[in-house]
Coordinates of C-alpha atoms and ligand atoms in Angstrom, one line a residue:
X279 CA 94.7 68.6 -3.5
X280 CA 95.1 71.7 -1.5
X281 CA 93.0 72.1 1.5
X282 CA 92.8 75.7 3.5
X283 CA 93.0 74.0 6.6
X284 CA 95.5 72.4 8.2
X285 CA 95.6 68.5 7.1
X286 CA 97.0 66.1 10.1
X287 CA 97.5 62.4 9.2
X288 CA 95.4 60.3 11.9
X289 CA 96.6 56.9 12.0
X290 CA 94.1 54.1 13.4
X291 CA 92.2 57.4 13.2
X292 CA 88.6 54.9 13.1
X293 CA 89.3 53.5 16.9
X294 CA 88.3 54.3 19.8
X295 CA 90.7 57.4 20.7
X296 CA 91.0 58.1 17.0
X297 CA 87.7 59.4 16.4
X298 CA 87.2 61.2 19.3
X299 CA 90.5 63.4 18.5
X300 CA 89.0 63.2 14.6
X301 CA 86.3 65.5 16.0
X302 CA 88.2 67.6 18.5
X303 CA 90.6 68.2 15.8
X304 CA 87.8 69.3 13.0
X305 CA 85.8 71.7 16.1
X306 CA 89.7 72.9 16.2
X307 CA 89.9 73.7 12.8
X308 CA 92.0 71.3 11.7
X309 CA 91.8 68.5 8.8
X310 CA 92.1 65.4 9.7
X311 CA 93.2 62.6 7.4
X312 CA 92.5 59.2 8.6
X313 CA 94.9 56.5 7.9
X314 CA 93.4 52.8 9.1
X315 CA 93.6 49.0 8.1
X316 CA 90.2 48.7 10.4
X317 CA 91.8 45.5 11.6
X318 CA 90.0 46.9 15.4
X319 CA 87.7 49.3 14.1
X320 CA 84.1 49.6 11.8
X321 CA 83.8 51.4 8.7
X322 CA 80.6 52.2 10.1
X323 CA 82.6 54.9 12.6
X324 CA 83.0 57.1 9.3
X325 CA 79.3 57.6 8.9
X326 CA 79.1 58.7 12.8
X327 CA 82.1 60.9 12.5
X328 CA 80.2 62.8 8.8
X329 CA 76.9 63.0 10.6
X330 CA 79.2 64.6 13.7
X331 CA 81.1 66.8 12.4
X332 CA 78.5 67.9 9.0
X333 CA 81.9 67.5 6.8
X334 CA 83.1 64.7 4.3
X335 CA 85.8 62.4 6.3
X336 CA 88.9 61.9 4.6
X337 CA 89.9 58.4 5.2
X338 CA 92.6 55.8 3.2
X339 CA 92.2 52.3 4.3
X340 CA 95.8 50.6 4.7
X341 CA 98.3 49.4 6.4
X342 CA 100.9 52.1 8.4
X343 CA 103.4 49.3 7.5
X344 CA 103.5 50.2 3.9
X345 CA 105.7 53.1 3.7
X346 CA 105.5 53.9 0.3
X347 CA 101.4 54.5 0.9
X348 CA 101.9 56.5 3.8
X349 CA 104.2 59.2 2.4
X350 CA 101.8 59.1 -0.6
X351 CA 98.8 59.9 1.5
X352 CA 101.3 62.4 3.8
X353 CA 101.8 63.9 0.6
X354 CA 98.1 64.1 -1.3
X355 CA 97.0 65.7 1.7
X356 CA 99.5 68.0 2.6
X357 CA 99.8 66.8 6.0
X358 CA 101.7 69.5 8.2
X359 CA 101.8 66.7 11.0
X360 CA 100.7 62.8 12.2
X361 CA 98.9 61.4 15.2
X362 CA 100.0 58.0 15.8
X363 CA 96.9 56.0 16.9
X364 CA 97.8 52.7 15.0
X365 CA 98.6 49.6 16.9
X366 CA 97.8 46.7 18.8
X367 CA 96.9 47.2 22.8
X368 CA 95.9 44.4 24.5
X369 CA 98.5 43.4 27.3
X370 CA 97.1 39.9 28.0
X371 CA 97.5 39.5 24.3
X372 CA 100.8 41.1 23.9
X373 CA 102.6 38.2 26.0
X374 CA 100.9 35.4 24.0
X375 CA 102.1 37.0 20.3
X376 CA 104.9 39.5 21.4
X377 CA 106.5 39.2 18.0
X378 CA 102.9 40.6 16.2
X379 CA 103.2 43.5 19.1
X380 CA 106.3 44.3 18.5
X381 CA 105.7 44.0 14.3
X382 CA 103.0 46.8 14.3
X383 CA 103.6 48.9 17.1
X384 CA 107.8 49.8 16.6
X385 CA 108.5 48.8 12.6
X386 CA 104.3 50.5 12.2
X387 CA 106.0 53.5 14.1
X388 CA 109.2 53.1 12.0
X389 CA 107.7 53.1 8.7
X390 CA 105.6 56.2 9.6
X391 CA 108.5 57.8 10.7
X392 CA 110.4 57.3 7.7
X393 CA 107.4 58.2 5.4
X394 CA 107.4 61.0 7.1
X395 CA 111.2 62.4 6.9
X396 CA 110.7 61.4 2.8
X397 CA 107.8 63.9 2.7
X398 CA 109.6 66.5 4.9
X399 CA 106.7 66.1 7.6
X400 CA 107.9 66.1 10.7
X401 CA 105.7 67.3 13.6
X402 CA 104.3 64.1 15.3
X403 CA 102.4 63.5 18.2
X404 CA 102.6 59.8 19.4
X405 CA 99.8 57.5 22.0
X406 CA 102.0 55.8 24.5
X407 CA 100.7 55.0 27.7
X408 CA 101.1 55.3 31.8
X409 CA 102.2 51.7 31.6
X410 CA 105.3 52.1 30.7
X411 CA 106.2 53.3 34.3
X412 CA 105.5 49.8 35.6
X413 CA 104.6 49.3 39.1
X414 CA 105.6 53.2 40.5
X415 CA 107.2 53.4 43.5
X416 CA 104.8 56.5 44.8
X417 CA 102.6 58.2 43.2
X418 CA 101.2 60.6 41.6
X419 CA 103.3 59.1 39.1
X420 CA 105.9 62.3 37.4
X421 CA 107.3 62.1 33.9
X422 CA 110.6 62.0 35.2
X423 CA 110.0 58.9 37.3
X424 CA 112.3 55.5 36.0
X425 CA 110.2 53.9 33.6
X426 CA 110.0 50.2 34.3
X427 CA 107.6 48.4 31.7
X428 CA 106.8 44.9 32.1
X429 CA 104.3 43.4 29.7
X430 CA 105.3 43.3 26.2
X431 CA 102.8 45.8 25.1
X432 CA 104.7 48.1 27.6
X433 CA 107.9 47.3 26.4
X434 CA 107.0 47.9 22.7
X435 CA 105.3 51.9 23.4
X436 CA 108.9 52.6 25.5
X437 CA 110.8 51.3 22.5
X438 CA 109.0 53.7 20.5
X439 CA 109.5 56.4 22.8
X440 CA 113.2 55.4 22.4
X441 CA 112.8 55.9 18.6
X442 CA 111.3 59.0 18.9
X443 CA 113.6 60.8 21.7
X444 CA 116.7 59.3 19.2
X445 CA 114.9 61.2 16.2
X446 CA 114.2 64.2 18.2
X447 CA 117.8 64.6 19.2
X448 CA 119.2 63.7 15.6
X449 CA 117.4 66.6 13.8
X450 CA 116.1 69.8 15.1
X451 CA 113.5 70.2 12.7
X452 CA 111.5 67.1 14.0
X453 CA 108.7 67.7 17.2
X454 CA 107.6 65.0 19.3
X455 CA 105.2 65.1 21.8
X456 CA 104.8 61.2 23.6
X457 CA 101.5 62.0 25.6
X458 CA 101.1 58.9 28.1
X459 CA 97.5 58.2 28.7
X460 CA 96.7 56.8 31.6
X461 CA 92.9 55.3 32.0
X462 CA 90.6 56.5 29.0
X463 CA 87.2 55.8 29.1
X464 CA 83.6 57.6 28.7
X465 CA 82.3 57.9 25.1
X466 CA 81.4 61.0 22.8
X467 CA 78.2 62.9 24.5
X468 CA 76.0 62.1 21.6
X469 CA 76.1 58.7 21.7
X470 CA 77.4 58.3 18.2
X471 CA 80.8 56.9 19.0
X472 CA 82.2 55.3 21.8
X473 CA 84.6 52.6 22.7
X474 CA 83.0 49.3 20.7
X475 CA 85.6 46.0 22.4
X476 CA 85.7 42.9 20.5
X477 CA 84.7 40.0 22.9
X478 CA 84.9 39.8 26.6
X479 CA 86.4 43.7 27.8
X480 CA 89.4 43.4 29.5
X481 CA 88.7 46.6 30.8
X482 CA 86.2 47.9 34.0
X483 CA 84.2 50.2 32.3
X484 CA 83.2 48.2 29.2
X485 CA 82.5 45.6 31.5
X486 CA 80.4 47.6 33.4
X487 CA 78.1 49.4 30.9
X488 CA 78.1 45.4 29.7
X489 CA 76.4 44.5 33.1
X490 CA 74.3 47.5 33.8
X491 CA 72.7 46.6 30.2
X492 CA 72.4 42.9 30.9
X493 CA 75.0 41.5 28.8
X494 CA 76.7 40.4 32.1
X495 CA 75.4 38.9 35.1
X496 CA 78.0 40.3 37.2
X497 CA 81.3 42.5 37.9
X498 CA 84.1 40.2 39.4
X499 CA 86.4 43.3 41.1
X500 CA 89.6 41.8 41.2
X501 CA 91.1 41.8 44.6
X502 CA 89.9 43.6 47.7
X503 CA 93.2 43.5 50.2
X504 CA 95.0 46.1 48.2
X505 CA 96.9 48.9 50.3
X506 CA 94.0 51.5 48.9
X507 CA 91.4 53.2 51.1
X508 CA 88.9 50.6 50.2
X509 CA 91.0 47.4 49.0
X510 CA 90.2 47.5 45.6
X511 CA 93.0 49.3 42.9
X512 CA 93.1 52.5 42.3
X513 CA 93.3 53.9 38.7
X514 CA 93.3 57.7 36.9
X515 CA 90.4 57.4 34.3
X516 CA 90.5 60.0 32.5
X517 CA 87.2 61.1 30.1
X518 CA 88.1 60.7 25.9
X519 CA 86.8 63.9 25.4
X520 CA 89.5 65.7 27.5
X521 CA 91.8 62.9 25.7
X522 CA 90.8 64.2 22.5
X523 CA 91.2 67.5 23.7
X524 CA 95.0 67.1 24.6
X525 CA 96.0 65.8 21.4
X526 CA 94.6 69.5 20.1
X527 CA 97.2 71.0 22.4
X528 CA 100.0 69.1 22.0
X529 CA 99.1 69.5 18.2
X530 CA 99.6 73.2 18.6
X531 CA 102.1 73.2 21.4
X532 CA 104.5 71.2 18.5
X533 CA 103.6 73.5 15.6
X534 CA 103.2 77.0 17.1
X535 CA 105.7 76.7 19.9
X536 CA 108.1 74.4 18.2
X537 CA 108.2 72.0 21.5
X538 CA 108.9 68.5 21.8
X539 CA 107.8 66.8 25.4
X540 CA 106.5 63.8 27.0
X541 CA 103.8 64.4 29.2
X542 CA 101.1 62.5 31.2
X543 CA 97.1 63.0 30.2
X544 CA 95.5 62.2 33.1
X545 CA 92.9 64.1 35.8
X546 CA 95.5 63.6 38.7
X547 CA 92.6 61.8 40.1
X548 CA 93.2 58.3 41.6
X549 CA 89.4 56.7 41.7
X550 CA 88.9 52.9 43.7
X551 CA 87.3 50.2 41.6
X552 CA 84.1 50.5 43.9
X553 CA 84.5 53.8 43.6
X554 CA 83.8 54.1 39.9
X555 CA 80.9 51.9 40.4
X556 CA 79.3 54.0 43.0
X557 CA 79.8 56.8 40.5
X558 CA 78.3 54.6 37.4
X559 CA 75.2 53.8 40.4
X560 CA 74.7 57.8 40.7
X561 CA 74.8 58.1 36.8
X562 CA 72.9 55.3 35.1
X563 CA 70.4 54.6 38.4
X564 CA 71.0 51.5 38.2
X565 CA 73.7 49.5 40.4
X566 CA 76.2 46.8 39.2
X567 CA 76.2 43.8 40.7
X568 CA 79.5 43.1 41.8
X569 CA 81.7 39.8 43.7
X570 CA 85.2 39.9 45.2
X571 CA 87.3 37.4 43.7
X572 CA 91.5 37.7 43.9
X573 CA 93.8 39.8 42.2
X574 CA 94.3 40.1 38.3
X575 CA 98.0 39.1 37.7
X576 CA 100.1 41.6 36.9
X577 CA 97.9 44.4 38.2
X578 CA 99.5 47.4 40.4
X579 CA 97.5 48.7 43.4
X580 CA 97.5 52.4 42.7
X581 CA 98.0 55.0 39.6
X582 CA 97.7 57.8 39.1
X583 CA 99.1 61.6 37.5
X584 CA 101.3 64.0 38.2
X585 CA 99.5 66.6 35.4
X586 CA 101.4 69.6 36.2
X587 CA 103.6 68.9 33.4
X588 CA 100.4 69.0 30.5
X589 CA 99.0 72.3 32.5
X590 CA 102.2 74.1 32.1
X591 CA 103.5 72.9 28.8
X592 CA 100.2 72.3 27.0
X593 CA 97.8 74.1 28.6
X594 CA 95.7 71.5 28.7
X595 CA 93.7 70.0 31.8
X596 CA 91.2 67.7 32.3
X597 CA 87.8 68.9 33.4
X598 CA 85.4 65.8 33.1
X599 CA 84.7 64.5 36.1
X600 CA 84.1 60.0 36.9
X601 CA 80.0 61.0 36.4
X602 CA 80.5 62.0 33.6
X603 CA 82.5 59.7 31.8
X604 CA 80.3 57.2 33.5
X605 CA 77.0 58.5 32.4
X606 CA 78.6 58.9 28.6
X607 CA 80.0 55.5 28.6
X608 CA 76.3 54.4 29.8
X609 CA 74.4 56.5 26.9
X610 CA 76.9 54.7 24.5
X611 CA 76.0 51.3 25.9
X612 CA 72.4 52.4 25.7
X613 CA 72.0 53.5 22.7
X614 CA 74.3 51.0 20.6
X615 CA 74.1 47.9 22.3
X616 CA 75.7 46.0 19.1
X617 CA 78.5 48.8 19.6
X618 CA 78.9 49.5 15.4
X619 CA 76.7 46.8 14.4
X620 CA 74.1 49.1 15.8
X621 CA 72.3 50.7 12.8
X622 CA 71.9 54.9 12.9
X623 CA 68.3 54.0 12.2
X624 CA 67.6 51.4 15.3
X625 CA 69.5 53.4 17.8
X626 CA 68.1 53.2 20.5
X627 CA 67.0 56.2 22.3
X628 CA 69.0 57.6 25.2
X629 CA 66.1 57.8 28.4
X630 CA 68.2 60.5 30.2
X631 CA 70.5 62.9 28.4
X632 CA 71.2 65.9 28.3
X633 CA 72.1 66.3 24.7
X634 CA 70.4 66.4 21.4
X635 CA 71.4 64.3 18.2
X636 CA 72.8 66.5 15.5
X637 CA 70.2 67.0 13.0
X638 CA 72.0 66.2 9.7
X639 CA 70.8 63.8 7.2
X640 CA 73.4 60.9 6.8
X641 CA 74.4 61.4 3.2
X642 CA 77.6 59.0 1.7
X643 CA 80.3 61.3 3.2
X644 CA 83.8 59.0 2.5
X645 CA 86.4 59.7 0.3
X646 CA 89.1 57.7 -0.9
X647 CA 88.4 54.7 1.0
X648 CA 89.8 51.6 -0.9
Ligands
LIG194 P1 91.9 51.1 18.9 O1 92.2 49.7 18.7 O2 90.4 51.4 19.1 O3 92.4 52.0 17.7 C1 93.6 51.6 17.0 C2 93.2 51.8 15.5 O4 94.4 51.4 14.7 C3 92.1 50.8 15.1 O5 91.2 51.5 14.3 C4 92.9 49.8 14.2 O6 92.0 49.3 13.1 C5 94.0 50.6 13.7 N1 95.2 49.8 13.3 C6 95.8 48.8 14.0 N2 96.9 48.4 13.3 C7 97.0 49.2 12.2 C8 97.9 49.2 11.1 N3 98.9 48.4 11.0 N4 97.7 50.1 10.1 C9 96.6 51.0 10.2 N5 95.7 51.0 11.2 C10 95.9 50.1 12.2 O7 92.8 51.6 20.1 P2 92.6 52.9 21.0 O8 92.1 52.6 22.3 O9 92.0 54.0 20.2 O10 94.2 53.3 21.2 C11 94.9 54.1 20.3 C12 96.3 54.2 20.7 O11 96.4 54.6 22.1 C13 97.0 52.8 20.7 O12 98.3 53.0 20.2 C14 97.1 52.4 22.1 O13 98.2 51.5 22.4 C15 97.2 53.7 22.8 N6 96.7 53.7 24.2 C16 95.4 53.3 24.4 C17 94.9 53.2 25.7 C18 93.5 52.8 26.0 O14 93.2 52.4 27.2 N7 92.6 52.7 25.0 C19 95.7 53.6 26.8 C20 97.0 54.0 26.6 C21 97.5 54.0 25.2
LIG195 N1 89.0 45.5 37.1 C1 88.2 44.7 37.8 N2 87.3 43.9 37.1 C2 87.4 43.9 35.7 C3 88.3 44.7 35.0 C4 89.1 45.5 35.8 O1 88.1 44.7 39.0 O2 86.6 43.1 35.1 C5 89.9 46.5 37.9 C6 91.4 46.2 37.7 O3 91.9 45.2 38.6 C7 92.0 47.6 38.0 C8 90.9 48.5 37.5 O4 89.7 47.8 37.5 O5 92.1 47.8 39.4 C9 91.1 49.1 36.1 O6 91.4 48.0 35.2 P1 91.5 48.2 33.6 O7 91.8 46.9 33.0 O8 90.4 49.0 33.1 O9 92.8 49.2 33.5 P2 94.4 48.9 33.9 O10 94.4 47.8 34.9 O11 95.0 48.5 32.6 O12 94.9 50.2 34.4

């Protein structure tokens, strides 16, 4: 098959992160190949991502553990380079079934990797996260600080970073960027895809949008004696739009500069608890009721970026500011309040926002899905 765009293998390509950058990546001019088991994602996403983006999605349903797939797929496609969404993220989780963590996020980043090398592809950009730096000792927090990760989870996206940096140094001809993410939330400004958690969220602002549209009676803010300005911790959220939007320059910082790095995607920003809830007040009108109750174990009190690293060596900052990720995660809530189980045609309709659907028919738009 030959393709006059640039093809870029997106693993896990169908979750949340994944197909945001899937669009980000086609407005870019790029390809992008998804690669997913949708063991934590809908089928229903490639729909949402054809009616987005007006172009058949390219997307192979399997496992990043078989090897012998993915170099077939690196190769049908052409792929000139991988994103490595694929993996399993939950901390909580991660320290109940560290062997499963472990399993799919270091031998799922090994066997791409060596599909990879067989195929003779070897720019790759890799999703590690802030919390591999542990509990900082200041902030904002600087790539060069001492990484200290302590949840298994953690310790599973340093290993990989470990992999990577030992690959990089190996071979010349392979580029790695490890872009650390530190709080990613908001949702696509059309509506049409967003973050979709299975369960009760772990996370603030899927619990949020959850009470603001009644799913919830209540926010428990967890801990309110931490050494912030108001007591409550203090994180960088950072909108998935910009998100997507740094994986589209550390695509082309790999392949038109030849760089490897490791930088942190973040706004710099360090927002309180109640202070994304104020912001979510001014963005939705509607406030979240909210109790005090003690710390979450484990948590840190503040985080946040350094981002002059990504400005200088990407080019890349973020410029999405809390109301709007808030408002964006609220028109996702909104108008899919069964997240993917939300049909196209029962959608409901957003009340107050500023964009307009894309006008394309939904047509069968998926290739090669098995
Ligand atoms: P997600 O669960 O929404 O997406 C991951 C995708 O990978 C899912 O579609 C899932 O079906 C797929 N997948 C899982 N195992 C697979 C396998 N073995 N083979 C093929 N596909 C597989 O997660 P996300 O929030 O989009 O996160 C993407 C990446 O970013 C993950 O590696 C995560 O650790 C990392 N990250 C996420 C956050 C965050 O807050 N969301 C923060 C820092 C880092
Ligand atoms: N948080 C909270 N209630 C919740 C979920 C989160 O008060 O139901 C707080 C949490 O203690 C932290 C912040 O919100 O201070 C962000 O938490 P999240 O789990 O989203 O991100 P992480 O802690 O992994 O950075």
């Amino acid at each position: 098959m030959t393709l006059d765009k640039p093809s870029v293998l997106l693993t896990g390509g169908a979750g949340y992160i994944g197909s945001h950058t899937y669009v980000a990546l086609t407005e870019a001019g790029y390809r992008p190949v998804i690669l997913d088991d949708f063991s934590n994602s809908h089928p229903v996403v490639l729909d949402r991502l054809a009616h987005l983006t007006g172009q058949r999605v390219l997307c192979e349903r399997g496992d990043v553990l078989q090897t012998g797939m993915v170099a077939e797929v690196l190769k049908r496609y052409h792929c000139v380079a991988a994103v490595h969404f694929a993996g399993l993220k939950a901390v909580g989780e991660s320290v109940q079934q560290p062997l499963r963590y472990y399993h799919t996020n270091v031998s799922g980043l090994l066997s791409l990797l060596q599909a990879m090398d067989s195929v003779d592809c070897r720019s790759v950009v890799f999703s590690s996260s802030a919390t591999v730096y542990g509990d900082p000792a200041s902030v904002p927090i600087k790539e060069n600080f001492p990484c200290a990760p302590e949840s298994p989870y953690a310790r599973t996206k340093l290993a990989c970073e470990d992999m990577l940096n030992s690959l990089a140094a190996s071979n010349p001809a392979w580029r790695i960027g490890i872009l650390r993410y530190f709080n990613p939330v908001g949702a696509h400004a059309s509506g049409l895809i967003g973050e979709d958690p299975h369960g009760v969220p772990n996370n603030l602002m899927p619990y949020v949008t959850q009470v603001a549209v009644g799913m919830r009676d209540k926010l428990r803010v967890f801990g309110s004696d931490y050494p912030t300005p108001d007591g409550t911790g203090v994180r960088d959220y950072l909108h998935v739009t910009d998100l997507s939007e740094g994986h589209v320059a550390a695509l082309r910082a790999l392949i038109a500069k030849n760089q490897s790095f490791t930088v942190n995607l973040g706004t710099g920003e360090g927002i309180s608890v109640l202070g994304v809830l104020s912001a979510f007040g001014r963005a939705s009108g509607r406030p979240v009721p909210f109790e005090f109750v003690p710390r979450r174990a484990g948590d840190v009190a503040q985080y946040f970026a350094d981002v002059s690293q990504a400005q200088a060596l990407l080019g890349w900052r973020a410029t999405r500011t809390i109301e709007d990720m808030c408002r964006d995660s609220w028109h996702w809530q909104q108008k899919n309040p069964d997240g993917y189980r939300t049909s196209m045609s029962s959608m409901q309709p957003a009340s107050s926002h500023r964009n307009q659907e894309p006008a394309m028919p939904l047509q069968p738009t998926v290739a090669g899905t098995a």
